[in-house]
CSV table of C-alpha atoms in Angstrom, one decimal:
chain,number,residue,atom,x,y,z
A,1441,UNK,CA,98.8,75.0,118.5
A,1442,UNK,CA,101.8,73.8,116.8
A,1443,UNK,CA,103.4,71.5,114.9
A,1444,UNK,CA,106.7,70.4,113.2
A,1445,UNK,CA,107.6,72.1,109.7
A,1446,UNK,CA,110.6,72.6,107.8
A,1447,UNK,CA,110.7,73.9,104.2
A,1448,UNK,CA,112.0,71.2,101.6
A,1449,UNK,CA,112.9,74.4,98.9
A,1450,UNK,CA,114.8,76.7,100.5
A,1451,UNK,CA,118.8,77.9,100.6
A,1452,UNK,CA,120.1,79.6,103.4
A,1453,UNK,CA,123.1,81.2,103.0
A,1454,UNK,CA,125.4,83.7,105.2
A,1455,UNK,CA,125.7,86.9,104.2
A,1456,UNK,CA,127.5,90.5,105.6
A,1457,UNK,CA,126.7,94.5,104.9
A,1458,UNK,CA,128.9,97.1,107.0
A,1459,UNK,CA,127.7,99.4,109.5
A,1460,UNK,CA,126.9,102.8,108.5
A,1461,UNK,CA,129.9,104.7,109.6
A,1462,UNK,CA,132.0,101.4,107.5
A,1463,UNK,CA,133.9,100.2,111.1
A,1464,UNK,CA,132.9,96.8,111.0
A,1465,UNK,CA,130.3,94.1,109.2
A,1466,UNK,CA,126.8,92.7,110.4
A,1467,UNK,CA,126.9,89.0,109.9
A,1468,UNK,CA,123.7,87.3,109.1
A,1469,UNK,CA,121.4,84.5,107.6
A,1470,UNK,CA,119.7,85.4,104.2
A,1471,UNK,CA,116.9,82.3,103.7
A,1472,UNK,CA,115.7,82.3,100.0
A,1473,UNK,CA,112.9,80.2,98.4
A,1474,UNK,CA,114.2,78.0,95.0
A,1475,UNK,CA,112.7,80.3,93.0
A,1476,UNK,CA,114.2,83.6,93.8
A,1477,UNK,CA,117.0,84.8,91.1
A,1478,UNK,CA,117.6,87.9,88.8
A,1479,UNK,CA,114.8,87.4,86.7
A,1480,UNK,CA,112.4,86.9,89.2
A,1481,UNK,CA,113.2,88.4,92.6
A,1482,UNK,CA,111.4,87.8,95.4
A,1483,UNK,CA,109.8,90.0,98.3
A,1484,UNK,CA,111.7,89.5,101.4
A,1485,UNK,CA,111.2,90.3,105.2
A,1486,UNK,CA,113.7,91.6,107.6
A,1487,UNK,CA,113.9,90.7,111.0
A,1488,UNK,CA,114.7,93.1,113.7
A,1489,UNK,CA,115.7,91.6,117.0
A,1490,UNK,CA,114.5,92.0,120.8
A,1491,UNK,CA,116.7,93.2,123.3
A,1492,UNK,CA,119.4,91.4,124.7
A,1493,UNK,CA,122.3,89.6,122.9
A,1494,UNK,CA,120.5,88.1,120.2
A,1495,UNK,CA,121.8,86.7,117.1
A,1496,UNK,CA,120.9,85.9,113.8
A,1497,UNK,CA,119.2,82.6,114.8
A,1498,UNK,CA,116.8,84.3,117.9
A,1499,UNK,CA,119.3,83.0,120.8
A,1500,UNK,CA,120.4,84.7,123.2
A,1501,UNK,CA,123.3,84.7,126.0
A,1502,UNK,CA,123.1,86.3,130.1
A,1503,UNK,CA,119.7,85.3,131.4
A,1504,UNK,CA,118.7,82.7,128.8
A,1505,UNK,CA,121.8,81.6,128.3
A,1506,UNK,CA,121.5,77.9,127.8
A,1507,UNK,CA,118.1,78.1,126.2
A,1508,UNK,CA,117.7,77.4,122.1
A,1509,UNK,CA,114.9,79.3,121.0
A,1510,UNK,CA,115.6,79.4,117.1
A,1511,UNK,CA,112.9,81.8,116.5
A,1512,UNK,CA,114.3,83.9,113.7
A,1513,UNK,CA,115.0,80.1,112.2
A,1514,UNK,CA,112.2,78.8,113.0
A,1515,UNK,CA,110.1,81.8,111.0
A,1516,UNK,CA,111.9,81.8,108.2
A,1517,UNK,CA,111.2,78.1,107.5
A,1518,UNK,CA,107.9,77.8,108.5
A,1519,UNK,CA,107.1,81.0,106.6
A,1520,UNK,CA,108.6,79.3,103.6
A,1521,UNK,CA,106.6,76.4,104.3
A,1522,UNK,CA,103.4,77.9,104.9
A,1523,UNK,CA,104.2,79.6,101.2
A,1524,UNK,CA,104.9,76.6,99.5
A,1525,UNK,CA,101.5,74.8,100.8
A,1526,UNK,CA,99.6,78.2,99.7
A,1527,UNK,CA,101.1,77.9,96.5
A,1528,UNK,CA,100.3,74.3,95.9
A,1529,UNK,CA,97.1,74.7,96.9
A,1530,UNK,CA,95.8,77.7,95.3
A,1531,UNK,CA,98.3,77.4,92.1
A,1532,UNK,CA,100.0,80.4,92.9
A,1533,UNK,CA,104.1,80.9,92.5
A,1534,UNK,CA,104.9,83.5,95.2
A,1535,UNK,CA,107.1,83.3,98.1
A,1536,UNK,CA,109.7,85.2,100.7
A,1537,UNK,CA,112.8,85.7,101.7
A,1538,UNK,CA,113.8,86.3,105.0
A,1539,UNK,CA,116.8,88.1,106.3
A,1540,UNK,CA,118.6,87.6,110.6
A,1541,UNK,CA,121.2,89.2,111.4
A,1542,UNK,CA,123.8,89.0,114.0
A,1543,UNK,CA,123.0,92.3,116.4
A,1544,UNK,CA,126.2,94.3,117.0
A,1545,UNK,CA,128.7,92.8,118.9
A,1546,UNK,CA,127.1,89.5,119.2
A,1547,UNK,CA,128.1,86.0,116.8
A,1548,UNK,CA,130.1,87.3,114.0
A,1549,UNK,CA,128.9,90.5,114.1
A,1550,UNK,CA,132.7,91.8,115.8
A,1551,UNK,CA,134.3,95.1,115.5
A,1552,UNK,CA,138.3,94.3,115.8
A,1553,UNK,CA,139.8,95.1,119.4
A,1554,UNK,CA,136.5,96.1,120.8
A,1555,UNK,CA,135.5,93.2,123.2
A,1556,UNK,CA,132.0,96.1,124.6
A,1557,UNK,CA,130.5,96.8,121.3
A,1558,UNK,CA,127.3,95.0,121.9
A,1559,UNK,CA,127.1,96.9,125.7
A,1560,UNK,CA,128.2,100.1,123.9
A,1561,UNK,CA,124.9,100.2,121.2
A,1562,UNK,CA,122.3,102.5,122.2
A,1563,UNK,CA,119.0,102.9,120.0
A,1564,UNK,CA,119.8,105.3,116.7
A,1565,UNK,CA,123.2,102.6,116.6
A,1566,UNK,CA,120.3,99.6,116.8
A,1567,UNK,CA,118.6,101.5,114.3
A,1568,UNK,CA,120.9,102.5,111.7
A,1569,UNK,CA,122.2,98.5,111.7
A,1570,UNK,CA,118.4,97.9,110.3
A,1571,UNK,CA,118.4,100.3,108.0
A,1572,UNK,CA,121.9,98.9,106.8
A,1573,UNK,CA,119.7,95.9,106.3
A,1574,UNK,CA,117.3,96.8,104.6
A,1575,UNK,CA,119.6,98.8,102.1
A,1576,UNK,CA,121.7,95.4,101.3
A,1577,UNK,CA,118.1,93.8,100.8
A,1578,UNK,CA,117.2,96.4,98.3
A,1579,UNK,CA,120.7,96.2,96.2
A,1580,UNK,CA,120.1,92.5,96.1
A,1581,UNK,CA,119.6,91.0,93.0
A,1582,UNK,CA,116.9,87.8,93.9
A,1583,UNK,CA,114.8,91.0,95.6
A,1584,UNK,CA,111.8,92.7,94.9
A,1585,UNK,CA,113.5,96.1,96.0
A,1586,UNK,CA,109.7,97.0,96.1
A,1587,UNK,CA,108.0,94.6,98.5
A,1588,UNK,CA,110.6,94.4,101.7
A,1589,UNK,CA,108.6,94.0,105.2
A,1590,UNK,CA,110.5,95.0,108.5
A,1591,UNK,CA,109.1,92.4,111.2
A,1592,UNK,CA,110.4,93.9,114.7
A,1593,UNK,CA,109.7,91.5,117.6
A,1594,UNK,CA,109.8,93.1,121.1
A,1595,UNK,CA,112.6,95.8,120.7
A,1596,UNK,CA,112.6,95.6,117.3
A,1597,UNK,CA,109.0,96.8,117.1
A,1598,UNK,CA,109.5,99.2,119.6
A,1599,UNK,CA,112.2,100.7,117.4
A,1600,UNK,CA,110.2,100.3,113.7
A,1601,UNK,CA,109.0,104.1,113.9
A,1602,UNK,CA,112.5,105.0,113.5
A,1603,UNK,CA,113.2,102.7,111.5
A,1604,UNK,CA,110.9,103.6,109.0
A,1605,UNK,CA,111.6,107.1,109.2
A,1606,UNK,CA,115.2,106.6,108.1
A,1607,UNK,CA,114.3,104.4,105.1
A,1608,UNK,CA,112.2,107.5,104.2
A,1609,UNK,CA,114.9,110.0,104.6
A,1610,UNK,CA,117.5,108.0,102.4
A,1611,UNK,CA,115.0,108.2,99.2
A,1612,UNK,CA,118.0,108.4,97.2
A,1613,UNK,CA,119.6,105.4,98.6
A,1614,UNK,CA,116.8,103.8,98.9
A,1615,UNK,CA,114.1,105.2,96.4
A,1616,UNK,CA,111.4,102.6,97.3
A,1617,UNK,CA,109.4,102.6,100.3
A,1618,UNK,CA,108.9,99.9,103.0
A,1619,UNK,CA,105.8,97.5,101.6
A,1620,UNK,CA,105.3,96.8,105.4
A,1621,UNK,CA,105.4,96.9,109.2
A,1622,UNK,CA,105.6,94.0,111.2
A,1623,UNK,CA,105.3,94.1,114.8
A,1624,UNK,CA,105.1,91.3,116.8
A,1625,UNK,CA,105.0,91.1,120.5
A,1626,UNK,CA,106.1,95.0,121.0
A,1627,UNK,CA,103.2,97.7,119.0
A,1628,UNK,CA,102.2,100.7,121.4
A,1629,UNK,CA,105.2,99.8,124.1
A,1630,UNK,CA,108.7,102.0,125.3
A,1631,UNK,CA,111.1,100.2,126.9
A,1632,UNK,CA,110.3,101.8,129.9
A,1633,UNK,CA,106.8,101.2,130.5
A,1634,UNK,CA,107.2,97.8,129.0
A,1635,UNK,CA,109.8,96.9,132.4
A,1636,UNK,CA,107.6,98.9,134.8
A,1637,UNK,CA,104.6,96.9,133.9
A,1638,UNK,CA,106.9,93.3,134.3
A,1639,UNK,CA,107.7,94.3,137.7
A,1640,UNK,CA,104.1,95.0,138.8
A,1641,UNK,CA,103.5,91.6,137.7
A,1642,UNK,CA,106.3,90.0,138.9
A,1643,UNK,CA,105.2,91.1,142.3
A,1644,UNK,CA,101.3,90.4,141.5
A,1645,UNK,CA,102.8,87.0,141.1
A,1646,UNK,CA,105.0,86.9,144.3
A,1647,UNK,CA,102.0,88.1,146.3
A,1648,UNK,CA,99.9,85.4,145.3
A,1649,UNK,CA,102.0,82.9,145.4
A,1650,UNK,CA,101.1,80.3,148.9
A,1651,UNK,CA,103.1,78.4,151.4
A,1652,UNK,CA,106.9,78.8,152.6
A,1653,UNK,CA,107.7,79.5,148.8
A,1654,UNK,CA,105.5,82.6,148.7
A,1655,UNK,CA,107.0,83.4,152.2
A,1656,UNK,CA,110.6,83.3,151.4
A,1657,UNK,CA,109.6,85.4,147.9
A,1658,UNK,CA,107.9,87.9,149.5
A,1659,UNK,CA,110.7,88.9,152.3
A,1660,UNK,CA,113.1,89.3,148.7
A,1661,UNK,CA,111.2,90.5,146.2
A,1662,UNK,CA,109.4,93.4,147.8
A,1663,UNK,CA,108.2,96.6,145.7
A,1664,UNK,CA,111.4,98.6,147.6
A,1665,UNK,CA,113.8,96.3,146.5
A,1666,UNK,CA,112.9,96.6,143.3
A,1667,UNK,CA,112.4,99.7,142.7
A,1668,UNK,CA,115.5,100.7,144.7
A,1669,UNK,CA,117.4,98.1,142.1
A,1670,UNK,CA,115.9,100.0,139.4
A,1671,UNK,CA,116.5,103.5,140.4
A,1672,UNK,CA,119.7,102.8,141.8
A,1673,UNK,CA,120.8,101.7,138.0
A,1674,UNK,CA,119.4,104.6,136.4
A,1675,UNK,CA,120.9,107.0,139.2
A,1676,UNK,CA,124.5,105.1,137.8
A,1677,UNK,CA,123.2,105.6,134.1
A,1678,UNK,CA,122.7,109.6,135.2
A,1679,UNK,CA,125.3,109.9,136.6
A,1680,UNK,CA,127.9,109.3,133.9
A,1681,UNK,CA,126.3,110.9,130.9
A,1682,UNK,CA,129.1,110.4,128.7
A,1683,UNK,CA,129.5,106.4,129.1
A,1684,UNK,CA,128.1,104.7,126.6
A,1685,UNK,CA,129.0,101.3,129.5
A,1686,UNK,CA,129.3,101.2,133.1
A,1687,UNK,CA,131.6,98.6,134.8
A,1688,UNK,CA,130.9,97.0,137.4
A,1689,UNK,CA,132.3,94.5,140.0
A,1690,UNK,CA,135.8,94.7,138.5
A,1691,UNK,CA,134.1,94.4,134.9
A,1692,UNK,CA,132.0,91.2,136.0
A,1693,UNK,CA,129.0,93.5,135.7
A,1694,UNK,CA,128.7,96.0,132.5
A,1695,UNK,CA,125.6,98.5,132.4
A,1696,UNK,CA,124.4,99.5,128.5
A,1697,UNK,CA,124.2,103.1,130.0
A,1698,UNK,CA,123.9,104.5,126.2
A,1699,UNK,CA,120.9,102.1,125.5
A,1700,UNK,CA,119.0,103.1,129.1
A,1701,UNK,CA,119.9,106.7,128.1
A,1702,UNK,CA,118.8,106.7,125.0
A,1703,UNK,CA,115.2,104.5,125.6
A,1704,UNK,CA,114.6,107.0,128.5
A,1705,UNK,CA,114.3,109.9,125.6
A,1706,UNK,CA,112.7,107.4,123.1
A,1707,UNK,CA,109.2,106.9,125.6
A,1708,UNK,CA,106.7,108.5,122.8
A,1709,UNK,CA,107.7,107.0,119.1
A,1710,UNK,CA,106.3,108.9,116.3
A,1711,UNK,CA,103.8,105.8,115.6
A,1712,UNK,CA,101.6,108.3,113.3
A,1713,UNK,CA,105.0,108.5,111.1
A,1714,UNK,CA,104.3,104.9,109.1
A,1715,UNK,CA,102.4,105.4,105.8
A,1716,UNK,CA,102.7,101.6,104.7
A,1717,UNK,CA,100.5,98.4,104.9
A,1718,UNK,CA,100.9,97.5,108.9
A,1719,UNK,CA,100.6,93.9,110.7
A,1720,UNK,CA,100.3,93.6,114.7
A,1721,UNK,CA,100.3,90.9,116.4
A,1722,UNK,CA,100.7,90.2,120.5
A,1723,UNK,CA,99.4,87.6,122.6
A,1724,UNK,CA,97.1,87.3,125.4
A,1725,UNK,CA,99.8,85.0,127.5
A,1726,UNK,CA,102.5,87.4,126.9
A,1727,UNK,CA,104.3,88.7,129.8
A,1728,UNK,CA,106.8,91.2,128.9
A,1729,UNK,CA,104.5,93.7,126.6
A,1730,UNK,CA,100.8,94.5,126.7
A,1731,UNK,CA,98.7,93.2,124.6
A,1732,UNK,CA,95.8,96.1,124.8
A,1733,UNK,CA,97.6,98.0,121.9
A,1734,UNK,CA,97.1,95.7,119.2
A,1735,UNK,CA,93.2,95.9,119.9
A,1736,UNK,CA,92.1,96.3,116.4
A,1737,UNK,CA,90.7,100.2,118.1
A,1738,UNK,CA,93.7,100.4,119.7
A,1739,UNK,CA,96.2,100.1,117.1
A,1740,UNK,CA,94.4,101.8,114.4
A,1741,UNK,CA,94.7,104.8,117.0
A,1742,UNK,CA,98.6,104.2,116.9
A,1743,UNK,CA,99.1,103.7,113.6
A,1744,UNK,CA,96.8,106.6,112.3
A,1745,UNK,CA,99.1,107.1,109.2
A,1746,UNK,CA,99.2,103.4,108.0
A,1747,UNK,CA,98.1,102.3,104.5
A,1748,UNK,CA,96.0,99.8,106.5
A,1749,UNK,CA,96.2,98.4,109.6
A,1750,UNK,CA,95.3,94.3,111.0
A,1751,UNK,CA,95.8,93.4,114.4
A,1752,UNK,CA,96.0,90.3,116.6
A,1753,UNK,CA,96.2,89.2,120.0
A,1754,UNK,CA,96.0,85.4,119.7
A,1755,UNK,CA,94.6,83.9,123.3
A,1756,UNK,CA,97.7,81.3,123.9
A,1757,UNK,CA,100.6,83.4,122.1
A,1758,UNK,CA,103.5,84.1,124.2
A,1759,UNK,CA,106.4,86.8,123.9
A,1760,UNK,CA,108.8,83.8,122.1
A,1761,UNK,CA,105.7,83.3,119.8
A,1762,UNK,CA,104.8,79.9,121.1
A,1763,UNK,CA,101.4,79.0,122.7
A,1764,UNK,CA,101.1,78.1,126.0
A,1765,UNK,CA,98.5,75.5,127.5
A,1766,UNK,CA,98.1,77.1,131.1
A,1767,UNK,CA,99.1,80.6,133.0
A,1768,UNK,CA,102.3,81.6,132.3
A,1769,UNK,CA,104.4,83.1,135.5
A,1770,UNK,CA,107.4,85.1,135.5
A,1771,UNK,CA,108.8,82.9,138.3
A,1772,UNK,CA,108.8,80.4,136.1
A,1773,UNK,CA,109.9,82.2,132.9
A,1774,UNK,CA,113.3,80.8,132.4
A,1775,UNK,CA,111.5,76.9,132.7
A,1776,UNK,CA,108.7,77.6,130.4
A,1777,UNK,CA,110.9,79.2,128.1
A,1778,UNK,CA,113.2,75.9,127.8
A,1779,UNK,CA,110.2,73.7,127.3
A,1780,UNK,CA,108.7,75.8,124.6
A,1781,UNK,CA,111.8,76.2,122.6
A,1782,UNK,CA,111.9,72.6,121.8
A,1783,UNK,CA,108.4,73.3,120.2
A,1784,UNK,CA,108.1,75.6,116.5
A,1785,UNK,CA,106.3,78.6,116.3
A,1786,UNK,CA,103.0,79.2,116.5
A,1787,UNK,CA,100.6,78.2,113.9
A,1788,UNK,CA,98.3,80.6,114.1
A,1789,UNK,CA,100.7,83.4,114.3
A,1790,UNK,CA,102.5,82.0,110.9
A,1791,UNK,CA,99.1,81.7,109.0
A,1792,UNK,CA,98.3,85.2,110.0
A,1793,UNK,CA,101.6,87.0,108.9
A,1794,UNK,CA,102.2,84.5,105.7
A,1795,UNK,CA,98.1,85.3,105.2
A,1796,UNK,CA,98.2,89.0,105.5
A,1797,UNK,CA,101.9,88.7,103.3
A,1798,UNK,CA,100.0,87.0,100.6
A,1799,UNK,CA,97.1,89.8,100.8
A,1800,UNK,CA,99.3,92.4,100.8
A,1801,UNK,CA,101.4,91.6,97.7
A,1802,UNK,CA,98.2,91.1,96.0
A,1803,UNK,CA,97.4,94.7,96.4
């Protein structure tokens, strides 16, 4: 269920931190409640994007291009809303920032002459641009240093063992740990497994389907083709093992090689590694992830080293965090995803993480 809600209080403004080898800046959106300053800083949550082009807002170019989802937009006002209400009601002064970036090579996020720096990012680059982030957060001066939250959606969950683990190792840097873990539409998954599964289902789907349509889909999207298709890009990636990008098609086509490369060797992630308070969260009508790992038995498995651990799987929630009415279909993803991005977030998922937020600062 959903409904329309913008925060009356808050600033956004655009801010910039470098890369960690200093070769270019990440551009992004820092959103910050009326009462965050010097004297009293706020907690603030980071979010770490899907794959894809993605940029600070939650849009992305190539397959959705032409689709405005505004997620990362969308959460950080309906967050700030949902804080605002919570305040009011229970006489309470607390609040969030929240922090979207531009990934590499994407919106402003530009290194000078080098027109493949998105396709050339593979995961410890994707990682070390978070941990950039959360650094910048932490020398803020309107932050609580001490109560930053990483919320990884899809990839960026994926990635958040890492993640964490290098906010750990650069103590002196950054001497206070993570207050928590996000992850929202990606806890238990590899990339991997994650695109083997959406092909099973896209042909689950194709073999169901009825009538001339489900003829004509069943003499193209047979389990050959696309597993050919798939092992025929990963026989490309393997073979060029020093290309971080493959060009194809006179440079129409361009294969993140270093990415594929990197996620093939990234299939187990050190979940047991996070120590701090942990928030999971995928939905039952989500198509690209499972959502069997955030089963509360499930994730508590996963997440064996967590300071505590709540989990959800939220029976309309799709992966753009909107609620469907209805079965979702990959054949129909591109469609559904256009009609739900004219709708905000999810309510339910927004009470639970500004909910579990509140509870956590509390501690």
């Amino acid at each position: 269920m959903s409904s329309s809600t913008t925060s009356t209080t808050a600033t956004t403004i655009e801010i910039s931190f470098p890369s960690q080898d200093k070769s270019f800046n990440l551009y992004g959106d820092l959103t910050l409640p009326s009462t965050a300053s010097e004297k009293t800083p706020v907690p603030a949550l980071l979010i770490v994007s899907g794959s894809g082009p993605i940029d600070r807002h939650g849009n992305a170019s190539g397959f959705f291009t032409g689709i405005t989802l505004n997620t990362h937009n969308q959460l950080a006002q309906q967050l700030l809303l949902f804080f605002e209400q919570n305040n009011s009601n229970n006489n309470s002064k607390r609040s969030v920032a929240v922090l979207a970036y531009d990934k590499r090579g994407v919106g402003k996020s530009q290194k000078e002459q080098d027109k493949d720096l998105y396709y050339q990012a593979g995961v410890q680059d994707l990682v070390s641009d978070a941990v950039q982030a959360v650094k910048y957060l932490v020398h803020h001066p309107s932050i609580d240093e001490g109560s930053i939250f990483v919320v990884g959606h899809s990839e960026g969950a994926i990635l958040m063992p890492l993640i964490f683990q290098q906010v750990q190792q650069q103590h002196e840097e950054l001497p206070s740990p993570l207050k928590g873990c996000i992850f929202l539409a990606g806890l238990g998954e590899d990339v991997v497994s994650a695109m083997d599964c959406q092909r099973q289902r896209l042909l689950e789907e194709v073999n169901a389907e009825t009538g001339w349509k489900g003829w004509i889909l069943r003499q193209v999207l047979t389990k050959q083709r696309l597993d050919k298709q798939y092992q025929n890009m990963y026989d490309e990636v393997d073979k060029h093992p020093d290309l971080d990008v493959i060009s194809q098609y006179c440079g129409m086509s361009k294969i993140p090689a270093k990415w594929f490369r990197e996620h093939q060797q990234y299939q187990t992630p050190p979940w047991d590694a996070i120590t701090c308070h942990c928030l999971a969260i995928t939905g039952c009508k989500d198509l690209q992830v499972r959502s069997k790992f955030c089963q509360l038995e499930a994730s508590r498995s996963l997440l064996s080293g967590a300071a505590s651990v709540e989990s959800h799987t939220p029976p309309n929630l799709t992966h753009i965090l909107r609620s469907f009415e209805g079965e979702p279909k990959l054949l129909a993803l591109k469609s559904d995803y256009a009609r739900m991005g004219t709708l905000p977030l999810d309510d339910e998922l927004v009470n639970i993480i500004g909910m579990w937020c509140d509870r956590i600062l509390a501690c």
